[in-house]
Short mmCIF file of C-alpha atoms in Angstrom, two decimals:
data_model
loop_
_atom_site.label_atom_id
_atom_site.label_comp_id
_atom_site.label_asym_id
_atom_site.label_seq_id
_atom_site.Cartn_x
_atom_site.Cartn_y
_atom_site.Cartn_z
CA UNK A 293 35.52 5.82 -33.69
CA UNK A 294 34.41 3.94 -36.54
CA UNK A 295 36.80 0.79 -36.20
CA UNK A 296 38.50 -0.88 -33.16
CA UNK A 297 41.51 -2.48 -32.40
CA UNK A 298 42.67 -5.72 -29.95
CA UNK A 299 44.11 -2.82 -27.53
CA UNK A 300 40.33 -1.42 -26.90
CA UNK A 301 38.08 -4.48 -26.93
CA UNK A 302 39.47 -7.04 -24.79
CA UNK A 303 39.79 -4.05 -21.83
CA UNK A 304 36.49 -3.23 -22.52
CA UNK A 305 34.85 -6.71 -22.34
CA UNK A 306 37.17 -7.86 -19.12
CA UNK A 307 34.08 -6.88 -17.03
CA UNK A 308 31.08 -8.27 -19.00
CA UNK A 309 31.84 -11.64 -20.20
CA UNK A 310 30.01 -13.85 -17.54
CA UNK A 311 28.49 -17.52 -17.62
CA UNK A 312 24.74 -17.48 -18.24
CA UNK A 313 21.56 -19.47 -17.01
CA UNK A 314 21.24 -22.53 -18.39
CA UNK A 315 19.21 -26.10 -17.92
CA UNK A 316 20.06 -29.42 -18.89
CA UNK A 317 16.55 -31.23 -19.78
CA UNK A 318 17.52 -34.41 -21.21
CA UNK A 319 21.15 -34.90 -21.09
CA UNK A 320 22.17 -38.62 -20.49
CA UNK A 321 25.75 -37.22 -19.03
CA UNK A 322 25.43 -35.04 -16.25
CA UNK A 323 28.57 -36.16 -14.38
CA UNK A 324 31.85 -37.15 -15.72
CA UNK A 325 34.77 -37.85 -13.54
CA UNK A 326 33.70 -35.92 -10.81
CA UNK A 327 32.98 -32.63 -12.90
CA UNK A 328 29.89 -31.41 -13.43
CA UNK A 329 29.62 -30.50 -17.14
CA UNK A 330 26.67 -28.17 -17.52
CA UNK A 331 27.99 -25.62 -20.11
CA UNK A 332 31.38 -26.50 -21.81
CA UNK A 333 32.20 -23.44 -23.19
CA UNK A 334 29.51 -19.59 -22.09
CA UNK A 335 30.66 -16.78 -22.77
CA UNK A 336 28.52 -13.67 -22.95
CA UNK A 337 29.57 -10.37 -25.36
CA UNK A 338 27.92 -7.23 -24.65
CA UNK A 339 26.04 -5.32 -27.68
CA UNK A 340 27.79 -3.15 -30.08
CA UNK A 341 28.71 0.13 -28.98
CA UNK A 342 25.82 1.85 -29.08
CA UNK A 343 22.67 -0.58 -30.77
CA UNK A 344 22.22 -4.57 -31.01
CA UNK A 345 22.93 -6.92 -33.21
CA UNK A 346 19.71 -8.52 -34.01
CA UNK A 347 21.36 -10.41 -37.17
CA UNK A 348 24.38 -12.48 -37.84
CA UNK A 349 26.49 -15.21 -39.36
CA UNK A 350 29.46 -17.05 -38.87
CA UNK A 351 32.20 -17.10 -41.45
CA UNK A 352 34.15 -20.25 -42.51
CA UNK A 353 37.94 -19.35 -41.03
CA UNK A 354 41.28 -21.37 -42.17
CA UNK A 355 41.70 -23.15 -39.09
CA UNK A 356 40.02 -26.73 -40.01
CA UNK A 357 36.56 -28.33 -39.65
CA UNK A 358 36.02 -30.67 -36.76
CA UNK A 359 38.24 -28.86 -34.23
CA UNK A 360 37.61 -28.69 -30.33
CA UNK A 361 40.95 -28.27 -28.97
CA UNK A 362 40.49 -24.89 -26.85
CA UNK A 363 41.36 -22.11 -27.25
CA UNK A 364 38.83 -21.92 -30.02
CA UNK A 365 38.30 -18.91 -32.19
CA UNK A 366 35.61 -17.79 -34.76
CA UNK A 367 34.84 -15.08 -36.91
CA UNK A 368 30.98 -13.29 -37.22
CA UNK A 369 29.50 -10.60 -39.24
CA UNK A 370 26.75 -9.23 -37.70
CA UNK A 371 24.68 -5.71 -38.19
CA UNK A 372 22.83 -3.19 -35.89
CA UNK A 373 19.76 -1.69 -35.57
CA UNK A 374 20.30 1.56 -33.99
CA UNK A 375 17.55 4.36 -33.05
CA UNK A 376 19.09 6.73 -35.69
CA UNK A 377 19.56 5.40 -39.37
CA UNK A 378 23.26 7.03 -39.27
CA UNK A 379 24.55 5.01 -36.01
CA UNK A 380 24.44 1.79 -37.52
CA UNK A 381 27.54 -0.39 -38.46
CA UNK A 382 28.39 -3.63 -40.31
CA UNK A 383 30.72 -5.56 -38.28
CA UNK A 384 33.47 -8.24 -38.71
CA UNK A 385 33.73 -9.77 -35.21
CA UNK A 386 36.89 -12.21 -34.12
CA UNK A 387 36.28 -13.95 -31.04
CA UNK A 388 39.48 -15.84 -30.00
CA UNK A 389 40.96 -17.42 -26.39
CA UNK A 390 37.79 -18.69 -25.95
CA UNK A 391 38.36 -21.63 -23.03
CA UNK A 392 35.96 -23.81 -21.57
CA UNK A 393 33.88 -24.19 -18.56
CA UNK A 394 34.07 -26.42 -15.96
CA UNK A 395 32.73 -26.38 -12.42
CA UNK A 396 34.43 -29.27 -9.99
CA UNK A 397 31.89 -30.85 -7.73
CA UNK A 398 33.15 -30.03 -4.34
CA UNK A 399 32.27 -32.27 -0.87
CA UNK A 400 31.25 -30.10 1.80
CA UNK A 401 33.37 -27.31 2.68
CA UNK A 402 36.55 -29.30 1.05
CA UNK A 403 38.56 -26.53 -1.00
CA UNK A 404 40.47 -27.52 -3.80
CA UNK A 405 44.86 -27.21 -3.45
CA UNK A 406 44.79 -25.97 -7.04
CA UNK A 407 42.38 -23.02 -6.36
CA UNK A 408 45.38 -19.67 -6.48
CA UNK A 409 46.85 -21.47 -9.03
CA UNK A 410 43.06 -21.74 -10.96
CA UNK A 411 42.90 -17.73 -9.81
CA UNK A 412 46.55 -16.99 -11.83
CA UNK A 413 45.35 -18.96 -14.69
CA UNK A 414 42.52 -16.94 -15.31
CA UNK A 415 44.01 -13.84 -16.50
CA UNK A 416 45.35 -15.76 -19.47
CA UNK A 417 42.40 -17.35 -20.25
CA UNK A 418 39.92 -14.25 -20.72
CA UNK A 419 38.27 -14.29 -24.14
CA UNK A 420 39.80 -11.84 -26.56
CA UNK A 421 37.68 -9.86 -29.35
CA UNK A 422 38.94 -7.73 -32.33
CA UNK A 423 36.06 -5.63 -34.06
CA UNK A 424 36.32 -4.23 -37.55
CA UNK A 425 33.52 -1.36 -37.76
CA UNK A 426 32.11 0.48 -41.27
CA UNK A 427 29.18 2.76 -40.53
CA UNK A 428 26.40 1.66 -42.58
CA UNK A 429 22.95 3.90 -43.16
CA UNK A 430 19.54 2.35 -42.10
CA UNK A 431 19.09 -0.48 -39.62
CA UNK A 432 20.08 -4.12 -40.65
CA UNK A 433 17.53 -5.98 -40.91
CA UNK A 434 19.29 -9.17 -41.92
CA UNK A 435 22.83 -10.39 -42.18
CA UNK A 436 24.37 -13.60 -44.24
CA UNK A 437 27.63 -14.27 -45.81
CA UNK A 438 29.52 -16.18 -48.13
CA UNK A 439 32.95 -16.96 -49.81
CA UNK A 440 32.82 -17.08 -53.35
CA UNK A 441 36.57 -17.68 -54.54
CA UNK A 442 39.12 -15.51 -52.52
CA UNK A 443 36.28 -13.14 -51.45
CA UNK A 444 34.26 -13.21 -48.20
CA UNK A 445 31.07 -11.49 -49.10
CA UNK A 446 28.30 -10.50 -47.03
CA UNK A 447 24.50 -9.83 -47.61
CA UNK A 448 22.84 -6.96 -45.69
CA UNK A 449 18.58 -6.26 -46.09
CA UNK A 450 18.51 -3.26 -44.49
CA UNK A 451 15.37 -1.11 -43.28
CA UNK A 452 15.98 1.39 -46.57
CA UNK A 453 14.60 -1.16 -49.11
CA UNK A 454 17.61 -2.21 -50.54
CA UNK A 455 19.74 -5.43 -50.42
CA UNK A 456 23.53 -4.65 -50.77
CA UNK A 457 26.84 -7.28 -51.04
CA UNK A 458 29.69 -5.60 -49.49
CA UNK A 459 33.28 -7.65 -49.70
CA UNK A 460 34.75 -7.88 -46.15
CA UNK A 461 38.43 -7.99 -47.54
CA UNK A 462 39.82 -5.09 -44.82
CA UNK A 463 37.44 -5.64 -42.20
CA UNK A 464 39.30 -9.26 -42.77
CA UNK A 465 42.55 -8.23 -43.18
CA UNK A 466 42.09 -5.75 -39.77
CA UNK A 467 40.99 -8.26 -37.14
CA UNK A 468 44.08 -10.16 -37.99
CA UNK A 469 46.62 -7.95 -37.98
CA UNK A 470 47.02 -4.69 -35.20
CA UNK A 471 48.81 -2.76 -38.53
CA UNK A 472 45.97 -3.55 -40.82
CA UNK A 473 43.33 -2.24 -38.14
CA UNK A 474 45.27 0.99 -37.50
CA UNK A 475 44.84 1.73 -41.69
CA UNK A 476 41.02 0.69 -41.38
CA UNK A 477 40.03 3.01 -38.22
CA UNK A 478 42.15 5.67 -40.36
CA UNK A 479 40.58 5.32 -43.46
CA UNK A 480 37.64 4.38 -42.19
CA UNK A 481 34.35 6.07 -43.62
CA UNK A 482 30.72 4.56 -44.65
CA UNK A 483 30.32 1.34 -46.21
CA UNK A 484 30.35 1.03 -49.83
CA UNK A 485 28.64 -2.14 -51.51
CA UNK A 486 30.32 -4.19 -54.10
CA UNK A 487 26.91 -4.53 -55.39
CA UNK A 488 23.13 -2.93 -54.62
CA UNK A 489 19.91 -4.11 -55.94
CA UNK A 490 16.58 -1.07 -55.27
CA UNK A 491 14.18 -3.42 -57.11
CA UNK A 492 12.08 -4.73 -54.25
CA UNK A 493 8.74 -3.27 -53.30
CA UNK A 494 9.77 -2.70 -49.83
CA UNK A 495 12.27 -3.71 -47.43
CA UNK A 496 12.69 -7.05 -46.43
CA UNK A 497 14.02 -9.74 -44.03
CA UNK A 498 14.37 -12.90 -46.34
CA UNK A 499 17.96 -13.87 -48.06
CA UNK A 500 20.19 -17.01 -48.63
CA UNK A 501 22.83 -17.55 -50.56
CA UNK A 502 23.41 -20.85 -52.36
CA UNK A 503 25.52 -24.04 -51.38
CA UNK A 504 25.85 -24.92 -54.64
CA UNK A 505 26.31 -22.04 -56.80
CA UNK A 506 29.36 -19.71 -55.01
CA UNK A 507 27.78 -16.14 -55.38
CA UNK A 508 23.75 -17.34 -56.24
CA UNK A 509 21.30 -15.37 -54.11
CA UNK A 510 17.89 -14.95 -53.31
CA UNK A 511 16.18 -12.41 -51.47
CA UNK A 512 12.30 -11.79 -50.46
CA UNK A 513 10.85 -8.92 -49.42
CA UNK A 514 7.36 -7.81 -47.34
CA UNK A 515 5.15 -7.07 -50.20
CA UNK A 516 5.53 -11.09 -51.03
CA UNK A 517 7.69 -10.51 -53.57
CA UNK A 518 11.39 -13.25 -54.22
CA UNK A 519 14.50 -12.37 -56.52
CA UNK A 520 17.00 -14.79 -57.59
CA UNK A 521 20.50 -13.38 -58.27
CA UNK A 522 22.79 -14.68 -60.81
CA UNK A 523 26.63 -14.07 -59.90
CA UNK A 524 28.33 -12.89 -63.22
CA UNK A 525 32.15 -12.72 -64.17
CA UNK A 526 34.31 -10.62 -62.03
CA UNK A 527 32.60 -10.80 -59.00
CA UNK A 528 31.28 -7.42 -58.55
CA UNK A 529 27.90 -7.72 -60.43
CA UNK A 530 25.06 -10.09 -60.67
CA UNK A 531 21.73 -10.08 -62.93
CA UNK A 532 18.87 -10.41 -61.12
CA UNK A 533 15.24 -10.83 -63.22
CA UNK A 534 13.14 -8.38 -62.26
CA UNK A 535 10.15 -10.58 -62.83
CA UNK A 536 9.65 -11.88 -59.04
CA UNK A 537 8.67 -15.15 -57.53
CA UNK A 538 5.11 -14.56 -56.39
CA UNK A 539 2.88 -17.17 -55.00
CA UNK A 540 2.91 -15.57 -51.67
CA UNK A 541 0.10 -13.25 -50.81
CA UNK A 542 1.80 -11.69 -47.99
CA UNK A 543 5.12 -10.61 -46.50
CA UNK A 544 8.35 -13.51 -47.11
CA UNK A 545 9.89 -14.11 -43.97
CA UNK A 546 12.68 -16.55 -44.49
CA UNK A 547 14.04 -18.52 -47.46
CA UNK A 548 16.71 -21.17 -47.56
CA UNK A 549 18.39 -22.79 -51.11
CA UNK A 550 18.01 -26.89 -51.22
CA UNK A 551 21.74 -28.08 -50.10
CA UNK A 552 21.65 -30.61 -53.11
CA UNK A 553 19.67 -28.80 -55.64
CA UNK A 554 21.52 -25.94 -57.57
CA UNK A 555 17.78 -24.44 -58.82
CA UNK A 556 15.65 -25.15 -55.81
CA UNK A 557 14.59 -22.83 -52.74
CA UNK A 558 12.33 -22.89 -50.45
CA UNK A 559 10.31 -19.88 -48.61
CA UNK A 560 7.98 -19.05 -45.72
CA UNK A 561 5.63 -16.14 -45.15
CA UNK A 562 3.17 -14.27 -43.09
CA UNK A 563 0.42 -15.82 -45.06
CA UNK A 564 1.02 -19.01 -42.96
CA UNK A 565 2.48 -21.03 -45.95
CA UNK A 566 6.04 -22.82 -46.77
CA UNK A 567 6.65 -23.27 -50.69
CA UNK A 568 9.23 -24.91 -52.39
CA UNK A 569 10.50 -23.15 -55.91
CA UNK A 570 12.70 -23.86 -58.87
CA UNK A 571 14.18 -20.98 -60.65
CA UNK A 572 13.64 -22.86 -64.01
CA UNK A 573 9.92 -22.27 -63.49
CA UNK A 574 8.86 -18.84 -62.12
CA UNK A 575 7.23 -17.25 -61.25
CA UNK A 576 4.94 -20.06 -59.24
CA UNK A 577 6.13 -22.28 -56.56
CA UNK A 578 5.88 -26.08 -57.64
CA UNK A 579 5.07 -27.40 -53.68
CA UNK A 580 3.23 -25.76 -51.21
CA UNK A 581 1.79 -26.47 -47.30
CA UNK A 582 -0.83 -23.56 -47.33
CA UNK A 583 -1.55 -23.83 -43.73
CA UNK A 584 1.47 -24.72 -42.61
CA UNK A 585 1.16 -22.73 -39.13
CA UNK A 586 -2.20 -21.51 -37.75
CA UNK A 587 -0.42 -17.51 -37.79
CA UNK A 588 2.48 -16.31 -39.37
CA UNK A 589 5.57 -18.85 -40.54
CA UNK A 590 8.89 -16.72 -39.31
CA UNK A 591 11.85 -19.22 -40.17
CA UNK A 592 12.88 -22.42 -42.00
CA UNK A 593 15.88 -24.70 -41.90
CA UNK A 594 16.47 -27.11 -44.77
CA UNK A 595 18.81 -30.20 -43.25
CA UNK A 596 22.21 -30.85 -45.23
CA UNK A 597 21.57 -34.41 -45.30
CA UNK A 598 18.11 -35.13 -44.96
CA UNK A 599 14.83 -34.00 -47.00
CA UNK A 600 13.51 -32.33 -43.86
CA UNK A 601 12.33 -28.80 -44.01
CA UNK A 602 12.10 -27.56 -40.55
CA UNK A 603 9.98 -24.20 -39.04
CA UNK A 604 8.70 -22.49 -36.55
CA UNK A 605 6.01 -19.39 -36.19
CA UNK A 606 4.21 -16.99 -34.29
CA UNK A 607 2.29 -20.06 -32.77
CA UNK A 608 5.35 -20.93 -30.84
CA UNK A 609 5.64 -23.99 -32.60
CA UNK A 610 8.83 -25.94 -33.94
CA UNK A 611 7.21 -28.02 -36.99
CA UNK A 612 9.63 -31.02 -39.19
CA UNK A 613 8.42 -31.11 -42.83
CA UNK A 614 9.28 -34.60 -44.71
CA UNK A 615 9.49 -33.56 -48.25
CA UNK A 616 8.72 -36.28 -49.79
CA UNK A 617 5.26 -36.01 -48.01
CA UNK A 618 5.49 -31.84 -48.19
CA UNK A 619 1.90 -32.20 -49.76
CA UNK A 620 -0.01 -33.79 -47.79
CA UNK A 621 0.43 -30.47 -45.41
CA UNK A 622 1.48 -32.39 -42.75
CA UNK A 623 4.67 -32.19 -40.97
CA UNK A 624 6.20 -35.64 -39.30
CA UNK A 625 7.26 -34.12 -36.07
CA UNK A 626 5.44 -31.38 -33.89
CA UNK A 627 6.86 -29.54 -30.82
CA UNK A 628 5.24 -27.23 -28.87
CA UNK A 629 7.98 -25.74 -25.94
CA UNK A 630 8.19 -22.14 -26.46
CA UNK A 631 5.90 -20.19 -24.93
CA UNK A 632 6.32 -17.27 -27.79
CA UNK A 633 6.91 -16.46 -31.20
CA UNK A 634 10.01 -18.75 -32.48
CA UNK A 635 12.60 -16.16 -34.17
CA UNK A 636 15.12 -18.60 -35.47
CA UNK A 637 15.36 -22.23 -36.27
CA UNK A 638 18.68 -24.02 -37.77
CA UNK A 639 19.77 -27.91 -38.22
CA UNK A 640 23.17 -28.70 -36.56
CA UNK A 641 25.39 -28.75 -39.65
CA UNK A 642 27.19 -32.25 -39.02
CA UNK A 643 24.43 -34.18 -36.81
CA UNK A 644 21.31 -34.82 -39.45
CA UNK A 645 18.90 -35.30 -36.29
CA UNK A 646 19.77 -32.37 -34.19
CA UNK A 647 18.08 -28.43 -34.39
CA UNK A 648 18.72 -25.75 -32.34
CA UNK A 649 15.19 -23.08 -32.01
CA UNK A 650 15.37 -19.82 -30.40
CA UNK A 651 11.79 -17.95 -29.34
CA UNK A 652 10.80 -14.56 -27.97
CA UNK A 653 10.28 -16.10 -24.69
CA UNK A 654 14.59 -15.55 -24.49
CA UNK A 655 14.35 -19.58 -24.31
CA UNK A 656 17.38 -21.14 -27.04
CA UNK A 657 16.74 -24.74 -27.40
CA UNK A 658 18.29 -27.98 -28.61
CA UNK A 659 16.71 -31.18 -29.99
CA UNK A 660 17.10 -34.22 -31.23
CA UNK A 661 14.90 -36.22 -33.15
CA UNK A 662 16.73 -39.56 -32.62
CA UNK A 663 16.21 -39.47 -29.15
CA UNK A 664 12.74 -42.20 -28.53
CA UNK A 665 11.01 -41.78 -25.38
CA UNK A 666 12.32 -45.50 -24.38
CA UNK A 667 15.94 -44.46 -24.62
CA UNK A 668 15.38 -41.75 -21.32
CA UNK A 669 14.52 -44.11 -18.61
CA UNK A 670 13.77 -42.57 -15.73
CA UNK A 671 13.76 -38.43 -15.65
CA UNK A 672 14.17 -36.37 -12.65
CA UNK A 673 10.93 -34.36 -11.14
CA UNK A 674 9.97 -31.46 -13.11
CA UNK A 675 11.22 -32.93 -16.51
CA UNK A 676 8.87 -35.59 -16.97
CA UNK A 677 6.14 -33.37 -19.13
CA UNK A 678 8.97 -32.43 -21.37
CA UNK A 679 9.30 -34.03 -24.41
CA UNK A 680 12.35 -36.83 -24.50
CA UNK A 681 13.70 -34.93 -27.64
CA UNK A 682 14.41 -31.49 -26.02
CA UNK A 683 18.30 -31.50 -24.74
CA UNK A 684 18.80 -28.33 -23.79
CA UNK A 685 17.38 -25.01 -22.46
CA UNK A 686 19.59 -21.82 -22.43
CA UNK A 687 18.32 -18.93 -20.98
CA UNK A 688 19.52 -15.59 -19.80
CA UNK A 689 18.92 -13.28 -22.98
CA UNK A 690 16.48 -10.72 -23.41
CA UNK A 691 14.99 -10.76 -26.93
CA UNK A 692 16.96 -13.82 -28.84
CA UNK A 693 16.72 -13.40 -32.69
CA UNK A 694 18.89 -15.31 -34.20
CA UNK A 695 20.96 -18.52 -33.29
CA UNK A 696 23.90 -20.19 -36.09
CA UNK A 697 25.83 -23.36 -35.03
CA UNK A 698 29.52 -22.38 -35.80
CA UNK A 699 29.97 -24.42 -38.98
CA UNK A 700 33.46 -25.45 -38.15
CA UNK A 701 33.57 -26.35 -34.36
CA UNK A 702 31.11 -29.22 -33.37
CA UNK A 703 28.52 -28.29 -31.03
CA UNK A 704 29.25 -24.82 -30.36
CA UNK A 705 26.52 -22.44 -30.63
CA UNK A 706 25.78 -18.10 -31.11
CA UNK A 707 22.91 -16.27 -29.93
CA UNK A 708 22.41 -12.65 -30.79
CA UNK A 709 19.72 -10.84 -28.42
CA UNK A 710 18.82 -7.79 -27.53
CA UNK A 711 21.21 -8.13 -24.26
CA UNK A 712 24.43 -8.90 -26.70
CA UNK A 713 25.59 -12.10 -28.00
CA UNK A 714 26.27 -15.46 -26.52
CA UNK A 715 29.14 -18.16 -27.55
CA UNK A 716 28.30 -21.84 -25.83
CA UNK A 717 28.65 -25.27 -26.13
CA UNK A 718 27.06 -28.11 -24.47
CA UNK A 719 27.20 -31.55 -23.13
CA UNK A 720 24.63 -32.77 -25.03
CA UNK A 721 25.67 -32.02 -28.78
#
């Protein structure tokens, strides 16, 4: 079955969504009227039937910005990486009843009054999942989406060289509606893009779409090689020069588009540099930290609000880049907590001072850099050699590639791993 429907999923998923392991570093509020408030809101969703999802991105919904009433609900498109290039799928994921967590601090053996009543309530508070499924040949290597008008669009690299936009209208229109998900698993067959581009050297990893131009991309591939795509009229096409940014001597990584400047992206590669471009002057980059990591430079974050760059690498290291200083090669903040490659690195969309990391140690972590060392006071045992900026440790994933703050609900975070994906939100965001 290529699609599923609301009467499938939730039956399936009644037995694996389960709390995971998590560890509150430097949280000033660990207990709140006599509830301890660890993990607001955990919720764990197994892998795609039949491969991960190693990449993914959240898509802006109609429900409002700012909201935290629960239920809460989100949508995700996310790709897999199967064994066989023919089991792979593109899917449109809608989480909804998602309800928060919280554990009562009991005295002694005391049991609460409330607890059969808790029991009954829990059967109407299991998280609900609709998934919208279109088989897709060759692994995904990346995932990122956009909405340029009335479309919802999606990116896909994918492990047969080629980057593709695909328009998510029915996957859309099926997670919302039980009628609209009976046509798609009817009519369901492989994906078709909107829009394919063949002219990169070699697959790739690296894509962004712009903030400021609905339907600008840029993509980078692993023979060093960066395309900018220009959206044209209509939607369905865009031109894309095939002259390619090339400073980089070896494989792009990442890339991210300037949230203020309509011409300006920025990259990072396995030739351990970050470089900042403007597509009115190719095919060189204009800024560059050449040594930016001691090994390879995996991801990049450029804050909303803020000229910070921020990255992390093989080295295990979470680096903040001022960019008004970018030259000097030296970054203004240094953090050294995972004990493994970092694989994903993103700046909380509403909170200029907070990032979220996640490393192949299966460690996702939160920061923030307006946290001093005076404003701790006294730290328990065992968290004294941290550093006063790291909030939060979640653990309980095997192989975490990617984590996305949910662009519309404060604080809430999703990790994809080899083990399936995670939905939480803390205390300390």
């Amino acid at each position: 079955m290529f699609g599923m429907s609301r009467t499938v999923i939730p039956n399936v998923l009644d037995s694996l969504f389960a709390n995971v392991i998590a560890l509150v570093c430097n949280s000033p509020k660990i207990d709140l009227d006599g509830h301890l408030l660890i993990i607001l809101l955990c919720h764990h969703i197994p892998p795609a039937p039949g491969a991960p999802c190693l990449s993914f991105d959240v898509l802006r919904d109609a429900n409002g910005d700012g909201r935290e009433q629960y239920p809460l609900s989100m949508l995700l498109c996310a790709g897999t990486q199967a064994d066989a290039a023919l089991s792979n799928r593109l899917l449109l994921i809608r989480m909804h009843n998602l309800h928060g967590t919280t554990e009562k601090v009991k005295d002694g053996d005391e049991s609460s009054d409330g607890e059969s009543d808790e029991e009954d309530d829990d059967e109407d508070k299991k998280p609900q999942m609709e998934l919208a499924m279109m088989p897709h040949y060759g692994g995904i290597n990346r995932v990122r989406v956009t909405h340029r008008g009335d479309q919802s669009l999606a990116a896909v690299w994918s492990e047969k060289g080629q980057v593709e936009i695909f328009d998510l209208r029915s996957q859309m229109e099926a997670v919302h509606s039980s009628a609209a998900m009976s046509t798609f698993v009817k009519q369901q067959k492989e994906a078709t893009p909107l829009f394919s581009f063949s002219g990169h050297m070699s697959e790739g990893f690296a894509i962004d779409w712009s903030p400021k131009v609905p339907g600008r991309l840029v993509s980078g591939d692993c023979k060093k090689n960066i395309h900018v795509w220009e959206p044209q009229e209509g939607g369905t096409s865009w031109q894309i020069d095939q002259r390619p940014f090339s400073s980089h001597t070896k494989s792009v990584e990442d890339l991210q588009w300037s949230p203020t400047e309509a011409t300006v992206f920025a990259s990072c590669s396995v030739d351990q540099s970050i470089r900042v471009w403007d597509t009115r002057a190719p095919p060189n980059s204009m800024l560059c930290a050449k040594e930016a990591h001691s090994s390879d430079v995996n991801v990049i974050s450029w804050n909303r609000t803020e000229p910070f760059l921020l990255s992390g690498g093989d080295d295990g290291l979470l680096k903040v880049w001022d960019l008004r200083q970018f030259q000097s090669g030296r970054p203004v903040a240094n953090f050294k907590q995972h004990s493994a490659p970092v694989t994903s690195v993103e700046w909380n969309p509403v909170d200029s001072s907070v990032f979220a990391a996640s490393g192949a140690d299966d460690v996702v972590s939160q920061w923030d850099l307006s946290v001093e060392s005076c404003d701790v006071g006294a730290r328990a045992e065992g968290v004294k050699d941290l550093p006063p900026q790291l909030l939060f440790l979640h653990q309980g994933q095997t192989e975490v590639k990617e984590v996305h703050w949910h662009p519309q609900i404060p604080g809430v975070m999703v990790s994809t791993a080899l083990s399936g994906f995670n939905v939480f939100r803390t205390i300390s965001v």
